[in-house]
Short mmCIF file of C-alpha atoms in Angstrom, two decimals:
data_model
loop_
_atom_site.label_atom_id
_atom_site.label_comp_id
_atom_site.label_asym_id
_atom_site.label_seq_id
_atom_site.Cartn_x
_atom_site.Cartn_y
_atom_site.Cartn_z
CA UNK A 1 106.64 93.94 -215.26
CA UNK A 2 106.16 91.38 -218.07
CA UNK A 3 104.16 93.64 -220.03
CA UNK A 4 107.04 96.56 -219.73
CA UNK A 5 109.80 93.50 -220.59
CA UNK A 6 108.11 92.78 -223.85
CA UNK A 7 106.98 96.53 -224.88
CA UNK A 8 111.12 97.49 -224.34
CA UNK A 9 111.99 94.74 -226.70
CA UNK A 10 109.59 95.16 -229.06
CA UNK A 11 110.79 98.59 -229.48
CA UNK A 12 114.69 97.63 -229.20
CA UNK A 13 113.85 94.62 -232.02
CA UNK A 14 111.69 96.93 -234.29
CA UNK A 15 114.86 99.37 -234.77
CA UNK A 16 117.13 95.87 -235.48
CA UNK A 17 115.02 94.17 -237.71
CA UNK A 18 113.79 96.96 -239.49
CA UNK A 19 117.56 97.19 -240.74
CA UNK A 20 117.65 93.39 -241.86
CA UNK A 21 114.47 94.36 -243.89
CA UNK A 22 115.83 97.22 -245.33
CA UNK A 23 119.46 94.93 -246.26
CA UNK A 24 117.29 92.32 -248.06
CA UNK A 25 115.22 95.13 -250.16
CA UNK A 26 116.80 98.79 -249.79
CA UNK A 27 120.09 99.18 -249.19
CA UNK A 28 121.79 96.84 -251.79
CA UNK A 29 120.06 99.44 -254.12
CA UNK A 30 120.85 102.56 -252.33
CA UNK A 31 124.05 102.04 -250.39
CA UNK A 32 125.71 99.61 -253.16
CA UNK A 33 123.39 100.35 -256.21
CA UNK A 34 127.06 100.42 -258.12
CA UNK A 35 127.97 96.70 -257.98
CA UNK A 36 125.89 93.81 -260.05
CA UNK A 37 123.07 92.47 -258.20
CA UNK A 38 124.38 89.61 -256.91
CA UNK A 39 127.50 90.98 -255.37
CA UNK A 40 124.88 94.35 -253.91
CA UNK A 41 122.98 92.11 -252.17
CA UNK A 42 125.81 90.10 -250.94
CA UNK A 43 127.50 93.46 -249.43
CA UNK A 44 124.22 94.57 -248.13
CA UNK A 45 124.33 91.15 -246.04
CA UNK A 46 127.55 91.97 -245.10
CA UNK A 47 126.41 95.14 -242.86
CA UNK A 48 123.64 93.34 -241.79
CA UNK A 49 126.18 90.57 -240.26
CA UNK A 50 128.44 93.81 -238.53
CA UNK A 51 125.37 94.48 -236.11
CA UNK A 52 125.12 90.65 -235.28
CA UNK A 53 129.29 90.80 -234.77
CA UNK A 54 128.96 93.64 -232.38
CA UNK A 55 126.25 91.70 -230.13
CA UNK A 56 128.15 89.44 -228.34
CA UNK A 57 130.86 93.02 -227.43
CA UNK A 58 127.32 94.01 -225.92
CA UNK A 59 126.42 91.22 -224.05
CA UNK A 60 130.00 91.18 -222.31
CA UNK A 61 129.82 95.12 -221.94
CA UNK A 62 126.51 95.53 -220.73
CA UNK A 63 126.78 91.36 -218.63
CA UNK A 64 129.29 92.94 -217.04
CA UNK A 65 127.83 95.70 -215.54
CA UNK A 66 124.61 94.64 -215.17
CA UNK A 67 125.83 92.05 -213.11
CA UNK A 68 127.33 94.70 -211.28
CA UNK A 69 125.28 97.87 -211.07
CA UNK A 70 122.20 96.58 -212.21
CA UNK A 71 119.48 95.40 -214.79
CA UNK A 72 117.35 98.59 -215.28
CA UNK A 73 120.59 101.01 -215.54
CA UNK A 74 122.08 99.24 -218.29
CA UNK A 75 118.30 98.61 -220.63
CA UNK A 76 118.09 102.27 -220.53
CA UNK A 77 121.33 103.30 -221.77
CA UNK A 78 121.05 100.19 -224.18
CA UNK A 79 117.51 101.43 -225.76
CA UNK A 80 119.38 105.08 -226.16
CA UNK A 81 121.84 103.57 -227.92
CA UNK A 82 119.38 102.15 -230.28
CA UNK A 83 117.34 105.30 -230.68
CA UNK A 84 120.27 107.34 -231.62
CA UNK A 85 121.88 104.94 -234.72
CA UNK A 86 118.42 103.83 -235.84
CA UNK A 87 117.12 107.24 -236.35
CA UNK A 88 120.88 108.82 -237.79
CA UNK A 89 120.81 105.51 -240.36
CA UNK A 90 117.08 107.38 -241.53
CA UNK A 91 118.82 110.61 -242.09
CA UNK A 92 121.92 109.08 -243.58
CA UNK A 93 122.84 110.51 -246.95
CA UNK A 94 123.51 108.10 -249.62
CA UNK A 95 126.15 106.73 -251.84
CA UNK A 96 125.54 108.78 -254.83
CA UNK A 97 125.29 112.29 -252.57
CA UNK A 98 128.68 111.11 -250.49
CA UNK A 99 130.20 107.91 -252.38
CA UNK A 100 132.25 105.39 -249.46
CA UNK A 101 131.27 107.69 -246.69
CA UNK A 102 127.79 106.63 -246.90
CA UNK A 103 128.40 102.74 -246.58
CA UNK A 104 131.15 103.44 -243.95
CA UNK A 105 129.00 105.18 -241.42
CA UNK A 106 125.78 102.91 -242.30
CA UNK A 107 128.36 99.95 -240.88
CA UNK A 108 129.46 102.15 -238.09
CA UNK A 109 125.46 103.06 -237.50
CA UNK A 110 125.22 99.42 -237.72
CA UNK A 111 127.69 98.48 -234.91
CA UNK A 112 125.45 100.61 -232.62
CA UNK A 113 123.10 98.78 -232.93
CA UNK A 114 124.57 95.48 -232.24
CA UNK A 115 126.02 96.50 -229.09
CA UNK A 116 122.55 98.00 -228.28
CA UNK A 117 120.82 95.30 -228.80
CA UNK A 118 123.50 92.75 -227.26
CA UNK A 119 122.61 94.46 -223.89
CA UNK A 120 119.13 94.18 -224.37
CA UNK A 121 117.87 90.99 -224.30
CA UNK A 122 120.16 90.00 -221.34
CA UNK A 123 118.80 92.52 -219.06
CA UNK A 124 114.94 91.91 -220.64
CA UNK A 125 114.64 88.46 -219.97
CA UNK A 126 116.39 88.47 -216.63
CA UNK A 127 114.20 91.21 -215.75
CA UNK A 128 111.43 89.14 -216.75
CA UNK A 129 112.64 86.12 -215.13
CA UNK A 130 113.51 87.05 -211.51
CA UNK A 131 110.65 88.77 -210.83
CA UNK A 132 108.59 85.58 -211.49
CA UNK A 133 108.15 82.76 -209.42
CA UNK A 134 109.98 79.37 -210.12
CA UNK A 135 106.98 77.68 -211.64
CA UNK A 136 106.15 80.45 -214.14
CA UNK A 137 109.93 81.30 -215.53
CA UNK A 138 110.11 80.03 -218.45
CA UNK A 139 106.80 81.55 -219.76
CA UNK A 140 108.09 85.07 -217.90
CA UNK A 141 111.78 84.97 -219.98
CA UNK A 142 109.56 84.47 -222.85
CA UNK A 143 108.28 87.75 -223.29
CA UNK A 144 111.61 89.36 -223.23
CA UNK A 145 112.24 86.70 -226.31
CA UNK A 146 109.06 87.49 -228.31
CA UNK A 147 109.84 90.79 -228.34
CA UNK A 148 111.90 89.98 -231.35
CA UNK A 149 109.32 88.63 -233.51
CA UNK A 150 107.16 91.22 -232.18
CA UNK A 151 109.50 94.12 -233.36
CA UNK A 152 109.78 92.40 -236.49
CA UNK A 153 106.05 92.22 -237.17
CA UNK A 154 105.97 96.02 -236.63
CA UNK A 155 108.92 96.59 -238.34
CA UNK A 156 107.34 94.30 -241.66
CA UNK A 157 104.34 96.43 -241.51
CA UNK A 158 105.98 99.94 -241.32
CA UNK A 159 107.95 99.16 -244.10
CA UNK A 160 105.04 97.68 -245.89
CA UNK A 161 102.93 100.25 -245.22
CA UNK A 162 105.19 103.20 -245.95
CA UNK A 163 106.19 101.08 -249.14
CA UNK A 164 102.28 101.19 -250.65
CA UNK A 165 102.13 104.62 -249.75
CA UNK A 166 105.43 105.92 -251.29
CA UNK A 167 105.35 103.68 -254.12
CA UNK A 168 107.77 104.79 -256.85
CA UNK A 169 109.70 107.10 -254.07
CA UNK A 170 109.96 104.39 -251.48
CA UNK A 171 114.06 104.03 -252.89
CA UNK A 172 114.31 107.87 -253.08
CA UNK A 173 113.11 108.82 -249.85
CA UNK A 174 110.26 107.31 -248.40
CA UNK A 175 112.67 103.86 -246.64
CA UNK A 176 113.92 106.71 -244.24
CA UNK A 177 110.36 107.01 -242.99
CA UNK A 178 110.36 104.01 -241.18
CA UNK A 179 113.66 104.71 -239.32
CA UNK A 180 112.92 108.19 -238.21
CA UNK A 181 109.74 106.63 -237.05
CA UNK A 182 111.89 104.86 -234.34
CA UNK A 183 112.33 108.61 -232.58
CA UNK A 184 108.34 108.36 -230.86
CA UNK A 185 108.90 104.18 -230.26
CA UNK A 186 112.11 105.40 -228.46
CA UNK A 187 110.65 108.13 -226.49
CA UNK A 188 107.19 105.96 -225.22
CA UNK A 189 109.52 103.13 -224.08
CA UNK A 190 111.98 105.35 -222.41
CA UNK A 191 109.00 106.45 -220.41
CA UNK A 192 108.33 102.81 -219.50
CA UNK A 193 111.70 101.67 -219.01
CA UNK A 194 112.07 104.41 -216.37
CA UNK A 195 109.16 103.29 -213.92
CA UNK A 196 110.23 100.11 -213.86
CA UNK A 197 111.65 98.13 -210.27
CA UNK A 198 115.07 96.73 -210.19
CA UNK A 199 115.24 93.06 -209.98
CA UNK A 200 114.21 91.63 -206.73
CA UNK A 201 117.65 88.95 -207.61
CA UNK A 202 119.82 91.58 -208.27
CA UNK A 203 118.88 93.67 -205.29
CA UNK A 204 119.68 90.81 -202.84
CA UNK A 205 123.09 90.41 -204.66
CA UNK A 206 124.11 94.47 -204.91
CA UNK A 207 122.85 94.14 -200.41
CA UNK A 208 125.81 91.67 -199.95
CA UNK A 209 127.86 93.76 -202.64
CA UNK A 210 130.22 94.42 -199.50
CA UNK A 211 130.96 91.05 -198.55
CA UNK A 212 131.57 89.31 -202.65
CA UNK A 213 133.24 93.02 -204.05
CA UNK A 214 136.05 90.71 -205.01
CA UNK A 215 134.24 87.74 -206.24
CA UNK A 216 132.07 90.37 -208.61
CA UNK A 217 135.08 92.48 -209.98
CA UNK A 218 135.21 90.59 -213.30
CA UNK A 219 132.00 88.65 -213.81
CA UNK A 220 133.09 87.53 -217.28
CA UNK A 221 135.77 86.11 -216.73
CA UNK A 222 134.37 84.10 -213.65
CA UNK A 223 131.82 82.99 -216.62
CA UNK A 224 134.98 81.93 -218.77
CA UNK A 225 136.76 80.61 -215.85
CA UNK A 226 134.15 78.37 -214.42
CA UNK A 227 131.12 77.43 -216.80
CA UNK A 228 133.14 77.21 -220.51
CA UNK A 229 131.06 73.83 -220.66
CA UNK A 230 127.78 75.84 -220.14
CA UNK A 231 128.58 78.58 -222.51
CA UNK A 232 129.32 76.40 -225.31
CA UNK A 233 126.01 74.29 -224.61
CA UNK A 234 123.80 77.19 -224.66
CA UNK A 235 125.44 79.14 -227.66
CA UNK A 236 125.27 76.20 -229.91
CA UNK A 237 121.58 74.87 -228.48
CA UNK A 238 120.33 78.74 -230.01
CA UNK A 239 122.06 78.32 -233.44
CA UNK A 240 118.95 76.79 -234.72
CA UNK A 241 116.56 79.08 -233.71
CA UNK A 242 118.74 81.62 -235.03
CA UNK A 243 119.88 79.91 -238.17
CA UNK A 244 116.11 79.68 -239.13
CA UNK A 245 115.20 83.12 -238.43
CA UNK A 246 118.41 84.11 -240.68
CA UNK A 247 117.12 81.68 -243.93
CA UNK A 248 113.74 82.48 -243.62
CA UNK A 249 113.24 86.13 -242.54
CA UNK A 250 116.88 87.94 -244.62
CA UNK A 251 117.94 85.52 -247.06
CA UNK A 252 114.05 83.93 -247.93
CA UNK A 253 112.76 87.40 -248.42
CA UNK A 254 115.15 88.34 -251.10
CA UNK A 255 114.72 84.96 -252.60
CA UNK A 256 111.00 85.59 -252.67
CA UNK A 257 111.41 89.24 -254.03
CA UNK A 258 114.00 87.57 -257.15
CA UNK A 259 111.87 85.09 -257.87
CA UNK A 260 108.59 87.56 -258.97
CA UNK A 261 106.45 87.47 -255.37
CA UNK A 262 105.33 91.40 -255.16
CA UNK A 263 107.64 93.05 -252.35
CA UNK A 264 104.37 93.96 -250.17
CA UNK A 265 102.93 90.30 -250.32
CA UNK A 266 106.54 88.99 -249.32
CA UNK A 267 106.33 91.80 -246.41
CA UNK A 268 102.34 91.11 -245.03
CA UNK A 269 102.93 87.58 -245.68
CA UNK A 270 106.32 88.15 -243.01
CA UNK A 271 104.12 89.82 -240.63
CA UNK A 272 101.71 87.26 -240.61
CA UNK A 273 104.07 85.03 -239.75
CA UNK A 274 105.78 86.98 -236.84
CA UNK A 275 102.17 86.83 -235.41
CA UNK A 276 102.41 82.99 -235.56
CA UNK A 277 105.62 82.99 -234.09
CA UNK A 278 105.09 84.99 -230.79
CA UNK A 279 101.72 82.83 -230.04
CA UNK A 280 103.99 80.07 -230.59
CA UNK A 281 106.47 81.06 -228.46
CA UNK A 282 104.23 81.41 -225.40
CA UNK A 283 102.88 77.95 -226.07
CA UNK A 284 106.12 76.71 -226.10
CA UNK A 285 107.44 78.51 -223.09
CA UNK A 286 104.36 77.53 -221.11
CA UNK A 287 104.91 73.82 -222.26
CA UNK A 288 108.71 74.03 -220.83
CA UNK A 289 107.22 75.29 -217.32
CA UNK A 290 105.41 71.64 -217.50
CA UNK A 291 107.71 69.39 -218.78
CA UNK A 292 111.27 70.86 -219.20
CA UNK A 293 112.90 72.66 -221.72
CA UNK A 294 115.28 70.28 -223.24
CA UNK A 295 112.03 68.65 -224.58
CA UNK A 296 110.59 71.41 -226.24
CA UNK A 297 113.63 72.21 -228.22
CA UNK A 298 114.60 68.79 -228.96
CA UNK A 299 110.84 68.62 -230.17
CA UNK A 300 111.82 72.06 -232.03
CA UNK A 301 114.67 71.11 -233.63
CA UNK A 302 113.53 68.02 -234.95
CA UNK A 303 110.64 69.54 -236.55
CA UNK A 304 112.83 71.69 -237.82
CA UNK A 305 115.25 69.30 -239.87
CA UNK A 306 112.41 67.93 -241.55
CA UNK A 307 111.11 71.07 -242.49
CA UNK A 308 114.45 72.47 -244.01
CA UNK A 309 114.53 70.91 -247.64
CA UNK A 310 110.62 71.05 -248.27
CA UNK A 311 110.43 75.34 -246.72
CA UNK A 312 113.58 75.80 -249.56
CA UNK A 313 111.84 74.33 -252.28
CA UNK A 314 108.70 76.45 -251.30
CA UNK A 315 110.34 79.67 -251.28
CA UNK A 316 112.00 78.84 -254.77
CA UNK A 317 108.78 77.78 -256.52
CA UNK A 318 107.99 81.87 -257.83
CA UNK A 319 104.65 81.91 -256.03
CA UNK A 320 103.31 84.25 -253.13
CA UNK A 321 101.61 80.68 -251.35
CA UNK A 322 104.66 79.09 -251.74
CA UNK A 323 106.62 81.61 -249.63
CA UNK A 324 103.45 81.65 -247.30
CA UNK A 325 103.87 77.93 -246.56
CA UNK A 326 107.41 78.03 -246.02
CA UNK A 327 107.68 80.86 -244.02
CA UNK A 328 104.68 80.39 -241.54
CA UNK A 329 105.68 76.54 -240.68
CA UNK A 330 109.52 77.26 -240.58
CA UNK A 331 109.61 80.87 -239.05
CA UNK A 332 105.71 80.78 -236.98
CA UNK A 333 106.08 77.26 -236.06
CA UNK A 334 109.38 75.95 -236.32
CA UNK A 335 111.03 79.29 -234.55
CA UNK A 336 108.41 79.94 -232.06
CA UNK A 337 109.29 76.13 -230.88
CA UNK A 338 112.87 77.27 -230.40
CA UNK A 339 112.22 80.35 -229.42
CA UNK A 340 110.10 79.88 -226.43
CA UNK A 341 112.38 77.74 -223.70
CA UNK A 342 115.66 79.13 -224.69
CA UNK A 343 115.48 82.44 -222.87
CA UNK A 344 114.97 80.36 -219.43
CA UNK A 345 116.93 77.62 -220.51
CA UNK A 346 120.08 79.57 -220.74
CA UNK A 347 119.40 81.90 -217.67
CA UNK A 348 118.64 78.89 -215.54
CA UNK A 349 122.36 77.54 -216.34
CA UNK A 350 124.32 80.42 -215.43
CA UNK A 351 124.50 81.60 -211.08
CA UNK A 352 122.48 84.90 -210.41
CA UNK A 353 125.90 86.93 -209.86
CA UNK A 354 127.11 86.40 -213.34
CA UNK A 355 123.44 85.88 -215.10
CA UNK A 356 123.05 88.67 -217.15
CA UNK A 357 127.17 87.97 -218.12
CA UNK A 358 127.27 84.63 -219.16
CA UNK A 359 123.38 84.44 -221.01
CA UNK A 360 123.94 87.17 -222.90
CA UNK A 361 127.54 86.05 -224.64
CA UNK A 362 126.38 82.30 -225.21
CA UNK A 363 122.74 83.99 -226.64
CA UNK A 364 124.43 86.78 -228.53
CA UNK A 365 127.24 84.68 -229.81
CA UNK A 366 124.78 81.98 -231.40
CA UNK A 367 122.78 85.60 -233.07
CA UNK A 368 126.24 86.42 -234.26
CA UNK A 369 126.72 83.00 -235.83
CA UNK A 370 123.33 82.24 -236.52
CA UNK A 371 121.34 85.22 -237.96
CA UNK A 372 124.12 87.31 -238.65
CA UNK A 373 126.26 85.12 -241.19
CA UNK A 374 123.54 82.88 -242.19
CA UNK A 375 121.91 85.19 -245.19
CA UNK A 376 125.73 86.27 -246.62
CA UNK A 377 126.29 82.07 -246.25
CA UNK A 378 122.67 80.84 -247.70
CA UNK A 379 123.57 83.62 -250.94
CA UNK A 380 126.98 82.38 -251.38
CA UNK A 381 126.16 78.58 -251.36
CA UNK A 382 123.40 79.29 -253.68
CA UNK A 383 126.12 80.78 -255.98
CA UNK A 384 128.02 78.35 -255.39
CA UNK A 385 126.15 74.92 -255.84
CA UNK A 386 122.12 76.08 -255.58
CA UNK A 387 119.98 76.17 -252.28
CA UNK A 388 120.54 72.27 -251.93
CA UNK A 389 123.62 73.47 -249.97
CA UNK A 390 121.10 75.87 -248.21
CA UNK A 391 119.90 73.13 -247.08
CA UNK A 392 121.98 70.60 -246.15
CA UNK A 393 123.69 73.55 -243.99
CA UNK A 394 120.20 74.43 -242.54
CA UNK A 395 119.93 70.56 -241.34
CA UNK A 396 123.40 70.38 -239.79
CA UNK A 397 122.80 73.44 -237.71
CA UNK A 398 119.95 71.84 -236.06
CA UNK A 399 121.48 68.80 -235.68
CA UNK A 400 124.04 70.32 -234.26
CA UNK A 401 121.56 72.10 -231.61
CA UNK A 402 119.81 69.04 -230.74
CA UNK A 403 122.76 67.60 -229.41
CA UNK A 404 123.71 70.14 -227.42
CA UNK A 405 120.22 70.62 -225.94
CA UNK A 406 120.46 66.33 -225.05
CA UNK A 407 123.86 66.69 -224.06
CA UNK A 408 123.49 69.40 -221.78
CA UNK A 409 121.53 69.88 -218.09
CA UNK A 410 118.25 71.14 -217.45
CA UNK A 411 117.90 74.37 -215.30
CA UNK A 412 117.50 73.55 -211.80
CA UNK A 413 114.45 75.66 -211.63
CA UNK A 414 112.99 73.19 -214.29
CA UNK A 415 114.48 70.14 -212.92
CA UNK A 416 112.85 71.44 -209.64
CA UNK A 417 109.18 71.55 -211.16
CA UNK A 418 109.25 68.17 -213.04
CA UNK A 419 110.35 66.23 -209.76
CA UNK A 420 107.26 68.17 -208.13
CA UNK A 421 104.82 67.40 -210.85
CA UNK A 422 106.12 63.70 -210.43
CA UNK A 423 105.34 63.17 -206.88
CA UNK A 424 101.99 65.20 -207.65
CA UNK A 425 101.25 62.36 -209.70
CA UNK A 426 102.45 59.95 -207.42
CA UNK A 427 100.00 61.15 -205.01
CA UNK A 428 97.06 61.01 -207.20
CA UNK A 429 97.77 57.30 -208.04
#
């Protein structure tokens, strides 16, 4: 089961990221080549930040009736979704061959996507989660959650790859290769997807369907009626993680690319730290199972603020180790902190009838905020003022998400194992 929850989101991710590596390097070129750098890459952004718009739409779309018909139903129709934009974006004719059209449908394409993937991680991690037992959650939600930098990694090193071998035809024709690629990702996960149990959770909920058909009509709005607190807690708690993956994954790679560090470096040195960042995030998720999750992200987020200013610097310095330093402490350590506990830090707030509802518009909402405005925000301040503005930004995110993290409860599942690993050590003394 775990090994099927990360494979789907690997696959769901790859398609989604691949995009956000294609807005930093490709498509300000090919979709907005007529505009002055600057302004390209800004609009390029600004498609990128449509799919993260449409996610939370497809957290409350598919929340709603996953909580209702079920987890599997709706992570099948959501990775369909995805196949179908991801592979039309790679056939998508461009702005010199259509003008406006082309942009028009790539944000349309992009929308997809966003919805897609706004269903996904829901139904991933609470697949994930409630088919594990209590003591092992957190590290179970986190394999829905490294799925991301998972996708990524493969993502980084398609597009790598594909760029070495294209070279000079890599804008003309060989980016597409990467997207169309998605077609045989979509086809071996829809195979897995498929043989894969319905939640044992939601199975005991749809047997006393009869009895609550009222109380489940609307789970949403149960979720907005009865736990606003909690849905504001958890969104802002995963701006941070977010926010970082946003600076230093978009925005950091076309500051890297400006500033001289060859495109393929910037991409293997991206990979390498996506590998960083899902070992991390099993650490950390592991860690949480022991000693609670509002630890590990305070712990995270801390780290984090005093990592901001000195990653920024790095990445501005012109030089491939530069990037390397910032990008493997801020995105493989920093992120895989944050990234770990959230998953079953959110679920564990939210009651198993409106789950998959509620966790995936607080989660979604922060991706909206967090990854999906951050790189049109970090190129505007730098416009603006320089990346010190980057930076003081960065920090006040993460401020912002350590509060909310101290402010907030711990999961009862977690609360459940650190009062048993007390009186464990009660009994040894």
């Amino acid at each position: 089961m775990l090994g099927s929850s990360l494979l789907g989101s690997i696959i769901e991710y790859y398609d989604f990221i691949l995009y956000a590596t294609a807005a930093a390097l490709i498509f300000d070129k090919v979709f907005f080549g007529n505009l002055a750098p600057g302004l390209a890459l800004f609009a390029s952004f600004g498609t990128l930040a449509v799919g993260y718009v449409a996610r939370p739409l497809g957290g409350i779309i598919f929340g709603h009736f996953g909580d209702l018909v079920g987890r599997k139903k709706m992570l099948v129709l959501s990775m369909m979704m995805m196949g179908f934009a991801t592979i039309a974006i790679g056939l998508l004719p461009t702005t010199a061959s259509i003008g406006v059209a082309a942009p028009v449908a790539l944000v349309l394409l992009r929308m997809v996507q966003g919805i897609s993937v706004g269903g996904e991680w829901g139904g991933a991690t609470l697949m994930a989660l409630e088919h594990a037992p209590a003591s092992k959650r957190g590290f179970a939600a986190a394999f829905a959650n490294a799925g991301g930098p998972a996708g990524g990694l493969l993502a980084t090193f398609v597009v790598s790859g594909v760029s070495a071998l294209t070279g000079d035809q890599f804008l003309v024709w060989g980016w597409r290769i990467p997207f169309l690629f998605s077609a045989v990702l979509i086809v071996v996960g829809m195979v897995i997807r498929l043989k894969v149990a319905e939640s044992p959770v939601f199975k005991e909920l749809d047997a006393k369907a009869e009895s609550m058909e009222k109380e489940r009509r609307s789970p949403i709005m149960r979720v907005l009626r009865n736990h606003p607190r909690i849905v504001v807690i958890t969104l802002v708690a995963s701006l941070g993680f977010y926010t970082c993956q946003g600076i230093l994954t978009s925005w950091g790679v076309s500051v890297a690319v400006a500033e001289g560090v060859d495109r393929s470096t910037v991409l293997n040195i991206k990979g390498l730290a996506a590998v960083i960042t899902i070992v991390v995030c099993f650490w950390a998720a592991r860690l949480s199972d022991r000693i609670g999750r509002r630890a590990v992200l305070t712990f995270g987020g801390v780290l984090g603020v005093l990592w901001a200013f000195p990653a920024l610097v790095l990445m501005h310095n012109g030089t491939a180790w530069g990037f390397m330093v910032a990008v493997l402490v801020g995105n493989g350590v920093v992120q895989g902190i944050l990234a770990g506990p959230i998953g079953a830090y959110i679920s564990e707030l939210f009651p198993a009838n409106v789950r998959y509802s509620g966790a995936s518009l607080s989660y979604q909402g922060a991706a909206t905020l967090g990854a999906g405005f951050t790189p049109m925000i970090a190129t505007a301040l730098t416009l603006a003022g320089g990346f010190v503005w980057v930076g003081v930004f960065w920090v006040a995110i993460l401020v912002l998400g350590i509060i909310a993290v101290r402010v907030g409860p711990e999961g009862a599942d977690s609360m459940q194992l650190k009062k048993h690993a007390r009186g464990k050590q009660l009994q040894t003394h």
